[in-house]
Amino acid sequence: MSRYDFRTARLYVPASLSAAARLPLDAPQANYLGNVLRLATGAPVLVFNGRDGEWRATLESAGKRRLFLVLGEQVREQTGAGGIHYLFAPLKHARLDYMVQKAVEMGAARLQPVLTAHAQVSRINLERMQANAIEAAEQCGILTLPQVVAPVDFDRLLADRDGGRLLVFCDEDADIRDPVAALAPHRVAAGSTPVDVLVGPEGGFADRERAALLAQPNMVRLALGPRILRADTAAVAALALVGAVLGDWRPD
């Protein structure tokens, strides 16, 4: 049996959650539950806010087009943020949406756009990124929302990075052909390794950027297989690899 209840509608709300609380729904939320999902009054809804765990609630009506939720019991306690931060060169609209959703599904705790020399995009709609992160969390039973942060210049990223975190630099030119073996020595005794996973733009890293990355302490340079991957595909491949070797996929 699945650990999660995927048959009940699930909704993110920013408000604090507690037993018997009454949460009014804004117009988009009411439209989603009432018109898109066609839930009737009395229908169960699972609610989370990224801080107070997950709660079972009941949909109630307060007049025409006004809906609210009445909270019952907590069904799952809050989980902490994982140790994986995903750093990426921004992509264009639909592909960025896809990448954000998949990164959240794969357990990224922080989404950090990085402005590189060959990046195709320099301006990011952070509200849209946050909305996609919330949607992925709602659909996949995730309790802890990732941090969605403003873009940072490549040089500033390296100047400010925490050298105690492992930097996994994904580079199609890397000589490493066994990424699992390359990552395995960095496993910690228990829990997940604090790790930054960096994927560059479609045009790759500039020579200057690659040299700066290779000079970083606590760094592993990896190829993601024999084929060149698009940046959004590379996100899934890299996060799956890191999650399996260094993240919370391991039983310990």
Short mmCIF file of C-alpha atoms in Angstrom, two decimals:
data_model
loop_
_atom_site.label_atom_id
_atom_site.label_comp_id
_atom_site.label_asym_id
_atom_site.label_seq_id
_atom_site.Cartn_x
_atom_site.Cartn_y
_atom_site.Cartn_z
CA MET A 1 0.00 0.00 0.00
CA SER A 2 1.26 3.48 -0.82
CA ARG A 3 2.50 5.61 2.06
CA TYR A 4 0.51 8.54 0.68
CA ASP A 5 -3.15 9.12 -0.03
CA PHE A 6 -3.13 10.10 -3.71
CA ARG A 7 -6.89 9.73 -4.15
CA THR A 8 -7.78 12.72 -1.97
CA ALA A 9 -7.34 16.24 -3.36
CA ARG A 10 -4.29 17.98 -1.90
CA LEU A 11 -3.84 21.72 -1.45
CA TYR A 12 -1.04 24.01 -0.33
CA VAL A 13 -2.11 26.91 1.90
CA PRO A 14 0.23 29.49 3.46
CA ALA A 15 -1.77 29.80 6.70
CA SER A 16 -0.82 28.08 9.95
CA LEU A 17 -2.53 24.72 10.47
CA SER A 18 -4.15 23.42 13.64
CA ALA A 19 -7.11 21.27 14.65
CA ALA A 20 -10.55 22.84 14.03
CA ALA A 21 -9.07 25.83 12.15
CA ARG A 22 -11.30 27.37 9.46
CA LEU A 23 -9.34 28.40 6.37
CA PRO A 24 -11.05 30.60 3.77
CA LEU A 25 -10.04 29.77 0.19
CA ASP A 26 -9.07 32.45 -2.30
CA ALA A 27 -10.76 32.56 -5.70
CA PRO A 28 -8.23 30.38 -7.59
CA GLN A 29 -8.27 27.73 -4.85
CA ALA A 30 -12.07 27.73 -4.68
CA ASN A 31 -12.28 27.45 -8.46
CA TYR A 32 -9.79 24.58 -8.49
CA LEU A 33 -11.61 22.54 -5.83
CA GLY A 34 -15.17 23.47 -6.77
CA ASN A 35 -15.07 23.75 -10.57
CA VAL A 36 -11.98 21.89 -11.77
CA LEU A 37 -12.11 18.94 -9.37
CA ARG A 38 -15.89 19.34 -8.85
CA LEU A 39 -15.70 18.58 -5.14
CA ALA A 40 -18.94 18.87 -3.22
CA THR A 41 -19.46 20.29 0.25
CA GLY A 42 -18.22 17.77 2.81
CA ALA A 43 -15.51 16.37 0.53
CA PRO A 44 -12.17 15.56 2.18
CA VAL A 45 -9.08 17.58 1.25
CA LEU A 46 -5.49 17.14 2.40
CA VAL A 47 -3.79 20.41 3.37
CA PHE A 48 -0.15 21.34 3.96
CA ASN A 49 1.84 24.56 4.33
CA GLY A 50 5.43 23.37 4.39
CA ARG A 51 5.71 23.93 8.16
CA ASP A 52 2.97 22.11 10.09
CA GLY A 53 2.76 18.73 8.41
CA GLU A 54 -0.28 17.46 6.52
CA TRP A 55 -3.86 17.70 7.78
CA ARG A 56 -7.16 16.21 6.73
CA ALA A 57 -9.80 18.86 6.15
CA THR A 58 -13.41 19.07 5.01
CA LEU A 59 -14.62 21.40 2.27
CA GLU A 60 -17.44 23.67 3.40
CA SER A 61 -19.44 26.47 1.81
CA ALA A 62 -20.02 29.98 3.11
CA GLY A 63 -22.33 31.20 0.36
CA LYS A 64 -22.13 31.59 -3.38
CA ARG A 65 -18.61 30.85 -4.63
CA ARG A 66 -17.20 31.15 -1.10
CA LEU A 67 -15.52 28.03 0.17
CA PHE A 68 -13.44 27.26 3.21
CA LEU A 69 -11.75 24.27 4.81
CA VAL A 70 -12.29 22.97 8.33
CA LEU A 71 -9.24 21.13 9.63
CA GLY A 72 -9.54 17.81 11.40
CA GLU A 73 -6.57 15.70 12.45
CA GLN A 74 -2.94 15.79 11.38
CA VAL A 75 -2.18 12.79 9.19
CA ARG A 76 1.57 13.32 8.63
CA GLU A 77 4.17 15.17 10.65
CA GLN A 78 6.36 17.77 9.02
CA THR A 79 9.56 16.55 7.37
CA GLY A 80 12.78 18.54 7.20
CA ALA A 81 14.41 19.90 4.08
CA GLY A 82 16.77 17.57 2.26
CA GLY A 83 20.43 18.23 1.61
CA ILE A 84 20.32 18.68 -2.17
CA HIS A 85 20.42 22.14 -3.75
CA TYR A 86 19.86 22.36 -7.50
CA LEU A 87 21.84 25.07 -9.32
CA PHE A 88 21.01 25.65 -12.97
CA ALA A 89 21.33 28.01 -15.89
CA PRO A 90 17.83 29.41 -16.57
CA LEU A 91 15.76 27.98 -19.41
CA LYS A 92 12.91 29.36 -21.46
CA HIS A 93 9.31 29.20 -20.22
CA ALA A 94 7.88 25.70 -20.74
CA ARG A 95 11.18 23.92 -20.25
CA LEU A 96 11.89 25.88 -17.09
CA ASP A 97 8.43 24.95 -15.79
CA TYR A 98 9.16 21.28 -16.47
CA MET A 99 12.60 21.43 -14.88
CA VAL A 100 11.31 23.10 -11.71
CA GLN A 101 8.55 20.55 -11.31
CA LYS A 102 10.91 17.60 -11.81
CA ALA A 103 13.55 19.04 -9.47
CA VAL A 104 10.93 19.32 -6.74
CA GLU A 105 9.73 15.77 -7.38
CA MET A 106 13.35 14.56 -7.15
CA GLY A 107 13.80 16.14 -3.73
CA ALA A 108 15.66 19.39 -4.36
CA ALA A 109 15.51 21.59 -1.25
CA ARG A 110 16.68 24.77 -2.98
CA LEU A 111 16.32 26.02 -6.56
CA GLN A 112 19.08 28.45 -7.51
CA PRO A 113 19.21 29.98 -11.01
CA VAL A 114 22.79 30.80 -12.07
CA LEU A 115 23.61 33.36 -14.77
CA THR A 116 26.37 31.89 -16.93
CA ALA A 117 28.13 33.19 -20.04
CA HIS A 118 26.12 31.03 -22.47
CA ALA A 119 22.75 31.17 -20.68
CA GLN A 120 19.79 31.72 -22.99
CA VAL A 121 17.73 33.55 -20.38
CA SER A 122 18.71 36.34 -17.98
CA ARG A 123 15.36 37.23 -16.38
CA ILE A 124 13.37 34.80 -14.25
CA ASN A 125 9.76 34.94 -13.11
CA LEU A 126 10.23 33.77 -9.52
CA GLU A 127 6.48 33.75 -8.83
CA ARG A 128 5.98 31.36 -11.73
CA MET A 129 8.80 29.16 -10.43
CA GLN A 130 7.20 29.14 -6.97
CA ALA A 131 3.80 28.25 -8.45
CA ASN A 132 5.31 25.31 -10.33
CA ALA A 133 7.12 24.14 -7.20
CA ILE A 134 3.85 24.25 -5.22
CA GLU A 135 1.97 22.36 -7.93
CA ALA A 136 4.59 19.61 -7.98
CA ALA A 137 4.52 19.34 -4.19
CA GLU A 138 0.71 19.14 -4.17
CA GLN A 139 0.64 16.36 -6.73
CA CYS A 140 3.49 14.26 -5.33
CA GLY A 141 2.81 14.15 -1.60
CA ILE A 142 5.75 16.42 -0.74
CA LEU A 143 5.54 18.25 2.59
CA THR A 144 8.54 20.58 2.46
CA LEU A 145 8.60 23.22 -0.26
CA PRO A 146 12.00 24.05 -1.73
CA GLN A 147 13.48 27.51 -1.44
CA VAL A 148 13.08 29.41 -4.70
CA VAL A 149 15.75 32.11 -4.79
CA ALA A 150 16.72 34.96 -7.08
CA PRO A 151 19.26 34.39 -9.87
CA VAL A 152 22.91 34.84 -8.97
CA ASP A 153 25.87 35.64 -11.20
CA PHE A 154 28.24 32.70 -11.77
CA ASP A 155 31.22 34.44 -10.18
CA ARG A 156 29.18 35.48 -7.15
CA LEU A 157 27.95 31.91 -6.75
CA LEU A 158 31.49 30.59 -6.48
CA ALA A 159 32.65 33.43 -4.25
CA ASP A 160 29.83 32.84 -1.76
CA ARG A 161 29.52 29.03 -1.86
CA ASP A 162 29.85 26.98 1.28
CA GLY A 163 32.97 24.86 0.84
CA GLY A 164 31.57 22.34 3.31
CA ARG A 165 28.97 21.31 0.73
CA LEU A 166 29.96 18.97 -2.06
CA LEU A 167 29.74 20.58 -5.51
CA VAL A 168 28.67 18.13 -8.22
CA PHE A 169 29.62 19.80 -11.49
CA CYS A 170 27.83 18.14 -14.42
CA ASP A 171 29.98 18.49 -17.53
CA GLU A 172 29.68 16.58 -20.80
CA ASP A 173 33.45 16.86 -21.24
CA ALA A 174 34.26 15.10 -17.96
CA ASP A 175 36.47 12.01 -18.09
CA ILE A 176 34.47 10.34 -15.31
CA ARG A 177 32.52 7.49 -16.91
CA ASP A 178 31.34 5.82 -13.71
CA PRO A 179 29.50 8.57 -11.82
CA VAL A 180 28.31 6.23 -9.07
CA ALA A 181 31.89 5.26 -8.23
CA ALA A 182 32.94 8.92 -8.31
CA LEU A 183 30.20 9.96 -5.87
CA ALA A 184 30.34 6.98 -3.50
CA PRO A 185 33.39 8.17 -1.46
CA HIS A 186 31.41 11.30 -0.48
CA ARG A 187 28.64 9.44 1.32
CA VAL A 188 28.16 10.46 4.92
CA ALA A 189 27.64 7.89 7.66
CA ALA A 190 23.94 8.68 8.09
CA GLY A 191 21.44 10.83 6.28
CA SER A 192 22.07 12.71 3.05
CA THR A 193 25.24 14.49 1.99
CA PRO A 194 24.90 18.30 1.71
CA VAL A 195 25.41 18.70 -2.02
CA ASP A 196 25.04 21.37 -4.71
CA VAL A 197 24.20 19.93 -8.14
CA LEU A 198 25.17 22.31 -10.95
CA VAL A 199 23.93 21.96 -14.53
CA GLY A 200 24.93 24.52 -17.14
CA PRO A 201 23.17 26.00 -20.17
CA GLU A 202 22.50 24.37 -23.53
CA GLY A 203 25.70 25.92 -24.89
CA GLY A 204 27.78 24.50 -22.06
CA PHE A 205 30.11 26.33 -19.70
CA ALA A 206 32.59 28.86 -21.00
CA ASP A 207 36.25 27.84 -20.75
CA ARG A 208 36.79 30.40 -17.99
CA GLU A 209 33.83 29.06 -16.03
CA ARG A 210 34.96 25.46 -16.42
CA ALA A 211 38.44 26.37 -15.17
CA ALA A 212 36.96 28.18 -12.15
CA LEU A 213 34.79 25.17 -11.30
CA LEU A 214 37.69 22.75 -11.57
CA ALA A 215 39.60 24.89 -9.06
CA GLN A 216 36.84 24.64 -6.45
CA PRO A 217 37.41 22.66 -3.25
CA ASN A 218 35.18 19.69 -2.42
CA MET A 219 34.11 19.22 -6.06
CA VAL A 220 33.22 16.23 -8.25
CA ARG A 221 33.03 16.61 -12.01
CA LEU A 222 30.68 14.18 -13.72
CA ALA A 223 29.45 13.23 -17.15
CA LEU A 224 25.84 12.04 -17.25
CA GLY A 225 26.33 9.24 -19.76
CA PRO A 226 27.38 8.74 -23.37
CA ARG A 227 24.70 11.02 -24.86
CA ILE A 228 24.40 14.80 -24.76
CA LEU A 229 21.32 15.69 -22.71
CA ARG A 230 19.15 18.77 -22.91
CA ALA A 231 19.37 20.85 -19.77
CA ASP A 232 15.92 19.87 -18.47
CA THR A 233 16.69 16.18 -19.04
CA ALA A 234 20.07 16.61 -17.38
CA ALA A 235 18.28 17.92 -14.28
CA VAL A 236 16.36 14.67 -13.87
CA ALA A 237 19.39 12.49 -14.63
CA ALA A 238 21.69 14.37 -12.24
CA LEU A 239 19.22 14.57 -9.37
CA ALA A 240 18.30 10.89 -9.72
CA LEU A 241 21.96 9.93 -9.62
CA VAL A 242 22.78 12.13 -6.63
CA GLY A 243 19.61 11.15 -4.78
CA ALA A 244 20.40 7.46 -5.16
CA VAL A 245 24.06 7.70 -4.12
CA LEU A 246 24.18 10.62 -1.69
CA GLY A 247 20.59 11.55 -0.89
CA ASP A 248 17.64 10.17 1.04
CA TRP A 249 16.99 7.24 -1.29
CA ARG A 250 19.35 5.10 0.78
CA PRO A 251 17.84 3.13 3.70
CA ASP A 252 20.38 4.52 6.19
#
